[in-house]
DNA sequence: TATTAACACGAAACCGTTTTCGTAACTTTT
DNA sequence: AAAAGTTACGAAAACGGTTTCGTGTTAATA
């Protein structure tokens, strides 16, 4: 076991000062060719690597960006992380991911933890609980300290910062359009309560699309879940009582559950009932029949968020000018629609 | 915008020394009740939080643990992270996740990055490429420096460290047992090349189980993919040429793909062909029919890995005694088997 | 009243870097 | 040969904390 070697070690060994070593390793003009060669060779031999912590403390920059997501098991979020990593790594930044697990408490703790020096900026998506409580003080505190922040997907207008979202309403619109154009009339929506920002936007888009196609809105065709969990009995009674020929679901899980139910009722998909689900994840791809989906372009979203953040991090300008980037969703047609 | 407040700021404001402030905030006995009250009140008022970087530098401990996983989109790994976070957070540790994206290069970079002071220990699972190259120098360097390390799932005997794996062979055995007991005879295996440690173990278990039940091993019933990717044509010709009544797949994706293929050939699942897949993830749950699966207990694995690591981190003992924990998989019966 | 102990606090070193500034020792200029 | 300019390096402060040790003041003891 050979413990890590420091500048001081090199300096002592080579009988020069610490400053000389530091400069030599940075190839400073101040140091003679000879000394530089000697020091660099020695450093390479002993595999010297500067201590990140010390460098961060000195420079007051960590080259780390903190990402807080509600749920790491959810495919969408993982693709966003992929995009963030991709861009950030290319720019020499490291990505620290923390999971709030859809909880307010863990979101606060993780943010405080990272905010105390560990990162140069945040990329985050709100947890369900935070959106319900509508308490954003922990976030405000961070931005008040001047730490750059980018929110994505689950955002709030209560915080002034850069944001990147997809046009959820447009996604719902695309889905309804698809249904209408294949002759469907009784179009249902399975969604969550409105406090989830995305749930609301998608519901709005659904309603707007119906209006656009002159289809009367029937509230009874909208099934709202109180959370992201599937409530089996609610699904059961919904499909028993309602006559529908197309269903738009705000996530894959809802869609999978509904499709199985409908399948059990001996209806054909897509002939009798068509399905479209939000988020083009693994489930959509491998469902039977495969599920037509609205792609959220998570990776792109991540890249864009990282780009915005690093931009802010690297320009010291105090003037706060925040932009919101809206990404356009696309419809991925598969076997669950005509 | 109010920038972060430091000990120095408090000291200046309250006209005491930095040391006094530091001690007061730690409730040291050395400081009088009065002064402590005053300082603590002031600190709370201005929301003082110690700078993590400075504390880490001073203590030479970060209270961070680094996790390197090959793929964040894979459900299994995310559940492991969940387990790690759960245990680590409870112990006051923060979890930094980096993704190698199944690549050797990114694995090396991420490890070097984190190893230079950012973390107290590693939990990792090898990338595919690293296993192929069989080059573990970057890992050896880290362990040589005395940084504690725990490997999980995709491990190598070339590195001396704590490990936690599931008994993959036993998992395969359970699957074959299930098939045999429901009267299946022509049991196929869809797996990856042997360089993937888990692929090999599962194949071994499959063979051992066949032997145990006196079923002749037919190499033609084993379909090997060169990577984790599905090669559609290989699947096609396999199911066209081979007569099978049961299929064990080393991952969900392979199973999904095969089931769809078989479905298209108008065979019934599970009556004509039964299926079992490794890793009990979302796809298994929502497949049609739902997929009988071998649960890997990722969350448990994560907790165990975190427990082992923190144990090592917190005991300074130099004597290296490494243990390997083997978790037992379980069979989750669903509709794809009789 | 002189001595000692307890109390409450400050000075300073330290963690591992970076960076500014000062300065010997040469080299060049006049 | 004295003045000025280079060159090559070191001392020291700084980043924001923690911690050891020393010390002035007061209270208890002899």
XYZ file of C-alpha atoms (C1' of nucleotides) in Angstrom:
736
model
C 0.000 0.000 0.000
C 1.443 3.304 -1.149
C -0.476 6.281 0.122
C -1.119 9.201 -2.159
C 1.816 11.474 -2.922
C 1.500 15.232 -2.464
C 3.280 18.300 -3.721
C 5.037 18.505 -0.410
C 6.407 15.004 -0.816
C 7.820 15.807 -4.219
C 9.265 19.072 -2.966
C 11.032 17.390 -0.070
C 12.350 14.586 -2.221
C 13.706 16.863 -4.931
C 14.818 19.562 -2.528
C 12.878 22.376 -4.099
C 9.956 24.398 -2.800
C 6.317 23.429 -3.049
C 5.633 26.420 -5.258
C 8.284 25.311 -7.689
C 6.745 21.874 -7.915
C 3.294 23.271 -8.440
C 4.491 25.578 -11.187
C 6.640 22.954 -12.832
C 3.691 20.582 -13.068
C 1.675 23.295 -14.727
C 4.505 23.853 -17.157
C 4.949 27.414 -16.008
C 7.403 29.586 -17.943
C 8.861 30.660 -14.666
C 10.631 27.386 -14.145
C 13.694 26.268 -16.086
C 13.494 23.425 -18.537
C 15.812 21.309 -16.432
C 13.861 21.601 -13.202
C 10.585 21.090 -14.986
C 11.835 17.927 -16.625
C 13.097 16.577 -13.366
C 9.912 17.344 -11.460
C 7.578 16.142 -14.182
C 9.457 12.895 -14.513
C 9.360 12.335 -10.786
C 5.654 13.128 -10.641
C 4.880 10.741 -13.442
C 6.966 8.032 -11.863
C 5.089 8.280 -8.608
C 1.807 8.812 -10.376
C 1.100 12.149 -8.772
C -2.458 13.407 -9.097
C -3.541 16.649 -7.469
C -5.998 16.301 -4.639
C -9.373 17.419 -5.927
C -10.559 18.573 -2.574
C -7.635 20.893 -2.084
C -7.929 22.238 -5.608
C -11.633 22.832 -5.135
C -11.082 24.640 -1.880
C -8.429 26.828 -3.380
C -10.196 27.613 -6.617
C -13.655 27.794 -5.138
C -14.788 25.740 -8.091
C -15.359 22.028 -8.006
C -16.020 21.144 -11.622
C -18.838 19.031 -10.264
C -22.442 19.478 -11.119
C -25.111 18.145 -8.834
C -28.187 16.434 -10.187
C -31.234 15.814 -8.033
C -33.855 13.536 -9.474
C -36.986 12.146 -7.903
C -36.502 8.573 -8.975
C -33.644 6.705 -10.457
C -35.630 3.669 -11.421
C -37.711 5.651 -13.833
C -36.396 5.272 -17.351
C -37.011 8.840 -18.336
C -34.815 10.243 -15.619
C -32.007 7.877 -16.377
C -31.946 8.995 -19.977
C -31.788 12.589 -18.809
C -28.794 11.714 -16.674
C -27.203 10.096 -19.674
C -27.575 13.335 -21.576
C -26.234 15.394 -18.705
C -23.225 13.118 -18.294
C -22.540 13.214 -21.978
C -22.361 16.967 -22.196
C -20.823 17.562 -18.795
C -18.076 15.003 -19.210
C -17.146 16.467 -22.537
C -16.743 19.811 -20.792
C -14.602 18.317 -18.058
C -17.307 18.274 -15.451
C -18.189 15.446 -13.146
C -21.789 14.601 -12.397
C -22.997 13.833 -8.902
C -26.398 12.250 -8.839
C -28.596 12.238 -5.771
C -32.047 10.751 -5.545
C -34.853 12.415 -3.627
C -36.983 9.330 -3.934
C -40.028 11.529 -4.572
C -39.701 12.880 -1.041
C -39.446 16.468 0.188
C -37.164 15.637 3.078
C -34.530 13.834 1.041
C -34.652 16.536 -1.581
C -33.846 19.170 1.035
C -31.111 17.102 2.644
C -29.440 16.254 -0.622
C -29.531 19.825 -1.803
C -28.070 21.200 1.390
C -25.408 18.559 1.307
C -24.334 19.315 -2.226
C -24.805 23.049 -1.898
C -22.194 23.341 0.825
C -19.290 23.432 -1.494
C -19.549 20.142 -3.299
C -20.866 21.433 -6.591
C -20.770 24.435 -8.887
C -24.392 24.202 -9.919
C -27.598 22.209 -9.815
C -29.758 20.423 -12.308
C -32.954 19.168 -10.768
C -36.442 17.894 -11.229
C -38.955 18.323 -8.412
C -40.119 15.455 -6.269
C -43.824 14.695 -6.117
C -43.986 15.607 -2.471
C -42.315 18.948 -3.031
C -44.832 19.753 -5.708
C -47.679 18.795 -3.411
C -46.385 20.857 -0.502
C -45.501 23.591 -2.915
C -42.646 24.531 -0.602
C -39.633 25.759 -2.495
C -37.652 27.516 0.202
C -34.750 25.109 0.022
C -34.415 25.860 -3.648
C -34.773 29.567 -3.166
C -32.008 29.468 -0.606
C -29.679 27.844 -3.067
C -30.397 30.263 -5.858
C -30.180 33.182 -3.418
C -26.646 32.116 -2.672
C -25.876 32.606 -6.307
C -25.523 28.931 -7.133
C -26.610 28.409 -10.730
C -29.601 26.153 -11.185
C -31.433 24.529 -14.054
C -34.743 22.765 -13.543
C -36.066 20.215 -15.975
C -39.328 18.464 -16.624
C -40.938 18.935 -13.233
C -40.459 22.655 -12.773
C -42.192 25.511 -10.987
C -42.729 29.105 -11.925
C -42.135 29.977 -8.292
C -38.404 29.715 -8.822
C -36.513 32.060 -11.108
C -33.982 29.995 -13.005
C -33.219 28.402 -16.321
C -35.585 25.627 -17.230
C -35.951 22.985 -19.849
C -39.215 21.198 -20.371
C -40.978 19.420 -23.112
C -44.191 20.728 -24.474
C -46.410 18.266 -22.655
C -49.587 19.823 -23.921
C -48.330 19.411 -27.463
C -47.519 15.778 -26.715
C -51.065 15.144 -25.633
C -52.260 17.009 -28.664
C -50.238 14.779 -30.958
C -51.728 11.709 -29.350
C -55.307 12.897 -29.668
C -54.634 13.924 -33.245
C -53.397 10.453 -33.991
C -56.500 8.909 -32.441
C -58.870 11.192 -34.281
C -57.187 10.627 -37.603
C -57.604 6.895 -37.221
C -61.307 7.332 -36.580
C -61.498 7.132 -32.823
C -64.214 9.091 -31.028
C -64.362 8.096 -27.391
C -60.931 9.126 -26.249
C -60.086 8.542 -22.601
C -57.276 10.020 -20.543
C -55.617 8.331 -17.607
C -53.633 10.847 -15.647
C -52.595 12.019 -12.202
C -53.864 14.824 -10.026
C -53.143 18.304 -11.211
C -50.502 19.191 -8.643
C -48.027 17.243 -10.711
C -46.980 19.844 -13.196
C -46.696 17.397 -16.046
C -50.055 15.816 -15.294
C -51.732 19.168 -15.576
C -50.045 20.154 -18.812
C -50.913 16.867 -20.446
C -54.510 17.122 -19.352
C -54.680 20.625 -20.767
C -53.284 19.449 -24.064
C -55.800 16.643 -24.191
C -58.676 19.036 -23.626
C -57.390 21.525 -26.105
C -57.052 18.856 -28.763
C -60.571 17.594 -28.205
C -61.851 21.125 -28.600
C -59.799 21.545 -31.723
C -61.409 18.482 -33.276
C -64.880 19.405 -32.053
C -65.162 16.435 -29.780
C -67.216 17.156 -26.671
C -65.216 16.845 -23.493
C -66.624 14.228 -21.146
C -65.157 14.462 -17.689
C -66.160 10.864 -17.074
C -63.586 9.820 -19.646
C -60.796 11.235 -17.539
C -59.425 8.935 -14.867
C -57.260 10.627 -12.281
C -54.892 8.760 -9.998
C -53.888 10.513 -6.784
C -50.248 9.555 -7.308
C -48.006 7.753 -9.757
C -49.217 4.450 -8.337
C -51.738 2.316 -10.142
C -54.966 1.919 -8.211
C -56.241 -1.333 -9.649
C -59.832 -0.991 -8.527
C -60.160 2.455 -10.034
C -58.916 1.071 -13.340
C -61.309 -1.840 -13.146
C -64.410 0.172 -12.573
C -63.357 2.748 -15.122
C -63.105 0.230 -17.918
C -66.256 -1.577 -16.798
C -68.387 1.535 -16.856
C -66.920 3.587 -19.664
C -67.227 2.935 -23.328
C -63.944 3.993 -24.916
C -62.125 3.296 -28.139
C -58.840 5.040 -27.410
C -56.818 5.696 -24.288
C -54.038 8.173 -23.651
C -51.967 7.427 -20.565
C -49.588 9.874 -18.897
C -47.046 7.163 -18.235
C -46.067 3.707 -19.341
C -47.142 1.940 -16.208
C -50.699 3.185 -16.482
C -50.711 2.099 -20.109
C -49.363 -1.360 -19.370
C -51.904 -1.877 -16.664
C -54.789 -0.682 -18.778
C -53.751 -2.728 -21.782
C -53.627 -5.869 -19.720
C -57.057 -5.132 -18.321
C -58.515 -4.509 -21.741
C -56.856 -7.610 -23.068
C -58.555 -9.583 -20.305
C -61.887 -8.173 -21.439
C -61.339 -9.737 -24.831
C -61.060 -6.510 -26.690
C -58.563 -6.188 -29.467
C -55.715 -3.684 -29.408
C -55.634 -1.507 -31.448
C -58.803 -2.376 -33.388
C -61.265 -2.043 -30.517
C -59.197 0.169 -28.308
C -56.061 2.044 -29.253
C -53.408 3.078 -26.769
C -50.801 5.784 -26.571
C -48.517 6.320 -23.633
C -46.307 9.123 -22.504
C -42.584 8.486 -22.262
C -41.011 6.223 -24.789
C -39.280 3.762 -22.509
C -38.465 0.090 -22.429
C -41.977 -0.936 -21.535
C -43.416 0.696 -24.615
C -40.900 -0.995 -26.836
C -41.464 -4.445 -25.455
C -45.154 -4.353 -24.673
C -47.411 -6.768 -26.518
C -48.617 -5.202 -28.628
C -45.868 -2.630 -28.592
C -47.072 0.743 -27.413
C -47.280 3.856 -29.516
C -45.565 6.468 -27.404
C -44.850 10.134 -27.048
C -41.094 10.453 -26.824
C -39.854 12.932 -24.239
C -36.306 13.031 -25.554
C -34.800 12.733 -22.128
C -31.236 12.569 -23.331
C -31.620 15.752 -25.315
C -33.213 17.364 -22.320
C -30.240 16.389 -20.207
C -27.763 17.750 -22.701
C -29.628 20.999 -22.958
C -29.869 21.359 -19.204
C -26.148 20.693 -18.824
C -25.360 23.174 -21.554
C -27.405 25.886 -19.870
C -25.915 25.174 -16.476
C -22.303 25.139 -17.540
C -22.883 28.320 -19.479
C -24.100 29.999 -16.299
C -21.358 28.471 -14.172
C -18.600 29.674 -16.404
C -19.813 33.228 -16.918
C -19.560 35.206 -13.736
C -22.041 37.821 -14.824
C -24.328 38.781 -12.010
C -27.175 39.927 -14.161
C -29.787 37.248 -14.018
C -31.381 36.472 -17.325
C -33.272 33.225 -17.304
C -34.533 31.304 -20.251
C -36.886 28.378 -20.588
C -36.234 25.945 -23.387
C -39.234 24.024 -24.628
C -38.491 20.775 -26.407
C -40.960 19.305 -28.846
C -42.160 15.758 -28.238
C -42.597 13.296 -31.063
C -44.979 10.462 -31.645
C -43.393 7.039 -32.007
C -45.917 4.883 -33.820
C -46.106 1.246 -32.868
C -48.655 -1.526 -32.812
C -51.097 -0.177 -30.247
C -52.578 2.317 -32.674
C -54.084 1.889 -36.109
C -28.103 37.388 -3.375
C -26.409 36.704 -0.086
C -23.188 34.774 -0.479
C -22.390 31.986 1.933
C -21.307 32.974 5.415
C -18.090 31.583 6.898
C -16.636 31.127 10.342
C -14.478 34.107 9.717
C -17.521 36.262 9.026
C -19.165 35.230 12.260
C -15.963 35.783 14.192
C -15.524 39.272 12.812
C -19.122 40.204 13.432
C -19.193 38.931 16.997
C -15.663 40.045 17.786
C -14.380 36.685 18.890
C -11.811 34.396 17.350
C -12.470 31.837 14.634
C -11.569 29.035 16.981
C -14.155 30.173 19.474
C -16.823 30.195 16.816
C -15.849 26.751 15.619
C -15.941 25.348 19.110
C -19.146 27.101 20.033
C -20.902 25.633 17.039
C -19.756 22.198 18.081
C -21.088 22.864 21.552
C -17.652 22.467 23.051
C -17.397 22.489 26.857
C -14.574 24.922 26.553
C -16.845 27.784 25.673
C -19.154 29.524 28.135
C -22.896 29.142 27.877
C -23.309 32.823 27.084
C -20.879 32.917 24.211
C -22.210 29.677 22.795
C -25.754 30.957 22.879
C -24.777 34.153 21.181
C -22.762 32.433 18.472
C -25.272 29.691 17.853
C -28.093 32.155 17.561
C -26.131 34.255 15.124
C -25.185 31.219 13.075
C -28.763 30.040 12.882
C -29.962 33.487 11.942
C -27.562 33.687 9.037
C -28.061 30.042 8.198
C -24.456 29.108 8.573
C -23.470 25.725 7.152
C -19.874 24.532 7.215
C -18.205 24.233 3.842
C -17.966 20.553 3.015
C -14.862 20.957 0.959
C -12.953 22.612 3.764
C -14.114 20.033 6.276
C -13.141 17.222 3.952
C -9.716 18.672 3.365
C -9.100 19.093 7.054
C -10.458 15.743 8.167
C -9.190 13.805 5.239
C -12.575 12.177 5.113
C -15.359 13.191 2.799
C -18.315 11.161 4.012
C -18.932 10.485 0.364
C -18.975 7.095 -1.208
C -18.427 6.711 -4.915
C -20.468 4.307 -6.966
C -19.441 3.306 -10.464
C -22.007 1.412 -12.450
C -21.937 0.345 -16.064
C -25.403 1.491 -16.955
C -27.931 3.633 -15.244
C -30.797 2.725 -17.513
C -30.694 -0.867 -16.405
C -33.281 -1.505 -13.735
C -31.107 -3.838 -11.737
C -28.400 -1.260 -11.191
C -30.842 1.392 -10.190
C -32.265 -0.832 -7.508
C -28.754 -1.458 -6.231
C -28.212 2.279 -6.019
C -31.442 2.567 -4.102
C -30.109 0.081 -1.585
C -26.763 1.823 -1.335
C -28.405 5.207 -0.829
C -30.711 3.807 1.788
C -27.941 2.407 3.950
C -25.397 5.130 3.263
C -27.770 7.999 3.927
C -28.787 6.447 7.197
C -25.118 6.391 8.161
C -24.643 10.006 7.181
C -22.885 9.294 3.928
C -23.567 10.854 0.604
C -23.586 8.778 -2.556
C -21.909 9.938 -5.742
C -22.935 7.948 -8.751
C -20.884 7.833 -11.929
C -21.744 5.861 -15.010
C -19.119 4.067 -17.030
C -21.593 3.450 -19.801
C -20.155 -0.057 -20.234
C -16.877 1.494 -21.376
C -13.348 0.973 -20.095
C -12.265 4.536 -20.725
C -15.076 6.179 -18.793
C -14.626 3.733 -15.975
C -10.980 4.706 -15.633
C -11.668 8.409 -15.867
C -14.466 8.338 -13.370
C -12.463 6.315 -10.913
C -9.438 8.565 -11.107
C -11.650 11.573 -10.720
C -13.359 10.296 -7.620
C -10.253 8.689 -6.180
C -8.412 12.001 -5.924
C -9.962 13.003 -2.695
C -13.636 13.097 -3.539
C -14.676 9.900 -1.806
C -13.812 7.662 1.107
C -14.478 4.430 -0.700
C -15.806 2.773 -3.838
C -18.659 0.504 -4.690
C -18.502 -0.683 -8.260
C -19.634 -3.133 -10.871
C -17.392 -3.764 -13.866
C -18.192 -2.481 -17.313
C -18.499 -4.955 -20.133
C -15.484 -3.554 -21.883
C -13.338 -3.825 -18.784
C -14.304 -7.439 -18.431
C -13.462 -8.055 -22.058
C -10.088 -6.364 -21.860
C -9.543 -7.961 -18.515
C -7.474 -4.922 -17.540
C -7.864 -4.051 -13.904
C -4.895 -1.786 -13.301
C -6.987 1.248 -12.596
C -8.759 -0.665 -9.865
C -5.573 -2.077 -8.462
C -4.152 1.408 -8.222
C -7.077 2.549 -6.172
C -6.943 -0.374 -3.777
C -3.159 -0.042 -3.529
C -3.676 3.468 -2.268
C -5.632 1.992 0.567
C -9.000 3.218 -0.616
C -11.645 0.727 0.484
C -13.529 -0.947 -2.310
C -16.511 -3.225 -2.644
C -17.404 -4.851 -5.943
C -20.861 -6.148 -6.678
C -22.487 -8.340 -9.277
C -19.899 -8.020 -12.024
C -16.753 -8.800 -10.081
C -13.331 -10.288 -10.777
C -11.115 -12.554 -8.720
C -8.167 -10.544 -9.991
C -8.875 -7.859 -7.450
C -8.618 -8.471 -3.742
C -11.522 -6.740 -2.072
C -14.888 -7.242 -0.492
C -17.509 -8.482 -2.891
C -21.191 -9.096 -2.949
C -22.752 -11.219 -5.646
C -25.791 -13.327 -6.079
C -25.487 -16.994 -6.664
C -26.153 -16.826 -10.378
C -25.602 -20.517 -10.887
C -28.216 -21.212 -8.249
C -30.583 -18.839 -10.011
C -30.234 -20.767 -13.230
C -30.649 -23.955 -11.296
C -33.938 -22.748 -9.823
C -35.206 -21.917 -13.258
C -34.321 -25.267 -14.754
C -35.826 -26.977 -11.737
C -39.064 -25.111 -12.291
C -39.106 -26.103 -15.951
C -38.398 -29.754 -15.233
C -41.021 -29.963 -12.549
C -43.633 -28.670 -14.917
C -42.728 -31.354 -17.432
C -40.483 -29.459 -19.801
C -37.718 -31.368 -21.574
C -36.176 -29.209 -24.282
C -34.819 -26.386 -22.232
C -33.008 -23.645 -24.105
C -30.690 -20.970 -22.742
C -30.224 -17.536 -24.241
C -27.135 -15.944 -22.815
C -24.086 -13.793 -23.526
C -20.496 -14.702 -24.161
C -18.577 -16.060 -21.229
C -16.392 -13.065 -20.600
C -19.300 -11.487 -18.836
C -18.906 -12.980 -15.409
C -22.610 -13.294 -14.806
C -23.220 -14.900 -18.197
C -20.736 -17.591 -17.399
C -22.092 -18.362 -13.944
C -25.621 -18.610 -15.244
C -24.584 -20.912 -18.044
C -22.754 -23.095 -15.548
C -25.815 -23.298 -13.345
C -27.944 -24.227 -16.318
C -25.608 -27.056 -17.267
C -25.321 -28.281 -13.727
C -29.069 -28.378 -13.347
C -29.508 -30.326 -16.568
C -26.970 -32.852 -15.359
C -28.728 -33.027 -12.040
C -32.000 -33.909 -13.717
C -30.349 -36.298 -16.186
C -31.209 -34.204 -19.167
C -28.581 -34.442 -21.899
C -26.915 -31.156 -22.616
C -27.399 -30.035 -26.203
C -25.096 -27.210 -27.145
C -27.446 -26.298 -29.969
C -29.995 -25.274 -27.372
C -27.693 -22.578 -26.113
C -27.858 -19.279 -27.944
C -25.027 -16.904 -27.193
C -25.104 -13.207 -27.950
C -21.767 -11.436 -28.256
C -23.004 -8.543 -26.119
C -26.049 -7.407 -24.202
C -27.651 -6.364 -27.477
C -30.333 -8.438 -29.139
C -29.265 -9.747 -32.519
C -32.617 -10.252 -34.151
C -31.470 -12.553 -36.918
C -29.761 -14.891 -34.484
C -32.967 -15.120 -32.495
C -34.984 -15.757 -35.632
C -32.924 -18.611 -36.917
C -32.592 -20.098 -33.449
C -36.325 -20.406 -32.950
C -36.852 -21.546 -36.533
C -34.387 -24.395 -36.278
C -34.655 -25.489 -32.668
C -37.481 -27.356 -31.077
C -37.810 -26.081 -27.528
C -40.479 -26.084 -24.855
C -38.803 -23.855 -22.307
C -36.420 -20.926 -22.491
C -34.222 -19.391 -19.824
C -32.947 -15.919 -20.668
C -30.135 -14.157 -18.852
C -31.921 -10.847 -19.012
C -35.343 -9.364 -19.499
C -34.674 -7.915 -22.901
C -33.709 -11.246 -24.379
C -36.839 -12.734 -22.837
C -39.098 -10.021 -24.179
C -37.686 -10.361 -27.621
C -37.952 -14.130 -27.614
C -41.482 -14.117 -26.282
C -42.633 -11.778 -28.966
C -40.997 -13.945 -31.612
C -42.606 -17.071 -30.243
C -45.928 -15.332 -30.022
C -45.640 -14.480 -33.680
C -45.097 -18.134 -34.460
C -48.488 -18.883 -32.955
C -47.176 -20.840 -30.043
C -48.804 -20.477 -26.690
C -46.959 -19.202 -23.642
C -46.604 -21.018 -21.285
C -48.334 -24.137 -22.628
C -46.146 -24.675 -25.691
C -43.120 -22.757 -24.510
C -42.423 -21.544 -21.011
C -40.173 -18.593 -20.222
C -38.084 -17.522 -17.302
C -35.917 -14.431 -17.275
C -33.136 -13.201 -15.058
C -33.675 -9.976 -13.143
C -37.098 -9.237 -11.843
C -37.637 -5.804 -13.331
C -40.452 -3.758 -14.731
C -40.517 -5.606 -18.012
C -41.141 -8.932 -16.309
C -43.985 -7.496 -14.306
C -45.716 -5.913 -17.230
C -45.008 -8.389 -19.983
C -47.927 -10.162 -21.603
C -47.987 -12.788 -20.331
C -46.101 -11.622 -17.280
C -42.696 -13.184 -17.013
C -41.606 -15.615 -14.342
C -38.334 -14.185 -13.127
C -35.305 -14.825 -11.005
C -35.078 -11.955 -8.579
C -31.598 -10.593 -8.009
C -32.504 -8.570 -4.956
C -30.610 -5.548 -6.138
C -31.665 -3.345 -3.272
C -30.446 -5.874 -0.740
C -27.216 -6.154 -2.652
C -26.770 -2.402 -2.498
C -27.426 -2.286 1.205
C -24.987 -5.093 1.838
C -22.313 -3.485 -0.302
C -22.752 -0.178 1.497
C -22.607 -1.908 4.859
C -19.353 -3.639 3.966
C -17.808 -0.472 2.595
C -18.684 1.770 5.484
C -17.436 -0.879 7.866
C -14.066 -0.784 6.119
C -14.002 2.982 5.848
C -14.640 3.489 9.518
C -12.164 0.965 10.861
C -8.615 2.024 10.183
C -7.184 -1.443 10.565
C -4.536 -2.092 7.971
C -4.869 -5.844 8.003
C -6.750 -6.746 4.878
C -9.359 -9.393 5.387
C -11.778 -9.612 2.511
C -15.085 -11.371 2.436
C -17.451 -12.256 -0.367
C -21.130 -12.267 0.419
C -23.265 -14.483 -1.754
C -26.935 -13.600 -1.925
C -29.515 -16.212 -2.830
C -31.818 -15.487 -5.737
C -35.500 -16.359 -5.626
C -37.949 -17.422 -8.281
C -40.891 -15.105 -8.795
C -43.586 -17.171 -10.475
C -45.797 -15.458 -12.992
C -47.787 -16.348 -16.056
C -44.987 -17.390 -18.398
C -44.531 -20.741 -16.684
C -46.985 -23.491 -15.900
C -1.707 36.990 50.922
C 0.711 33.981 47.888
C -0.238 29.654 45.192
C -2.809 26.817 42.497
C -6.683 25.269 39.804
C -10.470 26.062 36.797
C -12.356 28.588 33.226
C -12.788 30.868 28.763
C -10.771 32.080 25.030
C -7.114 33.072 21.250
C -2.886 31.960 18.399
C -1.236 29.049 15.306
C -0.546 24.869 12.825
C -2.531 21.991 9.566
C -5.116 19.716 5.432
C -3.041 20.215 -0.184
C -3.229 23.332 -3.490
C -2.599 27.990 -6.215
C -0.712 32.371 -6.845
C 1.286 36.783 -5.844
C 5.223 38.981 -4.742
C 9.949 39.383 -3.381
C 14.751 38.492 -4.224
C 19.253 36.256 -4.952
C 22.271 35.397 -8.748
C 23.416 36.211 -13.329
C 23.489 38.706 -17.679
C 23.327 42.634 -20.226
C 23.773 47.507 -20.878
C 26.242 52.032 -20.645
C 32.610 48.871 -13.083
C 28.164 50.381 -11.685
C 23.242 50.243 -13.054
C 19.587 47.930 -14.949
C 17.217 43.944 -16.490
C 16.479 38.748 -16.616
C 16.002 34.398 -14.898
C 14.688 30.920 -11.610
C 13.124 30.109 -7.625
C 11.143 30.510 -2.623
C 8.211 32.636 1.105
C 3.873 33.352 2.363
C -0.971 34.163 2.091
C -5.175 32.269 0.892
C -9.271 28.842 0.503
C -12.577 27.422 5.215
C -12.474 24.756 8.446
C -10.504 21.682 13.083
C -7.676 21.083 16.876
C -3.802 21.442 20.006
C -1.665 24.155 23.064
C -0.781 28.321 25.545
C -2.342 32.133 28.498
C -4.743 35.848 31.002
C -8.381 36.177 34.352
C -10.878 34.772 38.106
C -11.964 31.568 41.964
C -10.492 28.272 45.286
C -6.902 26.643 48.294
C -3.140 26.901 51.676
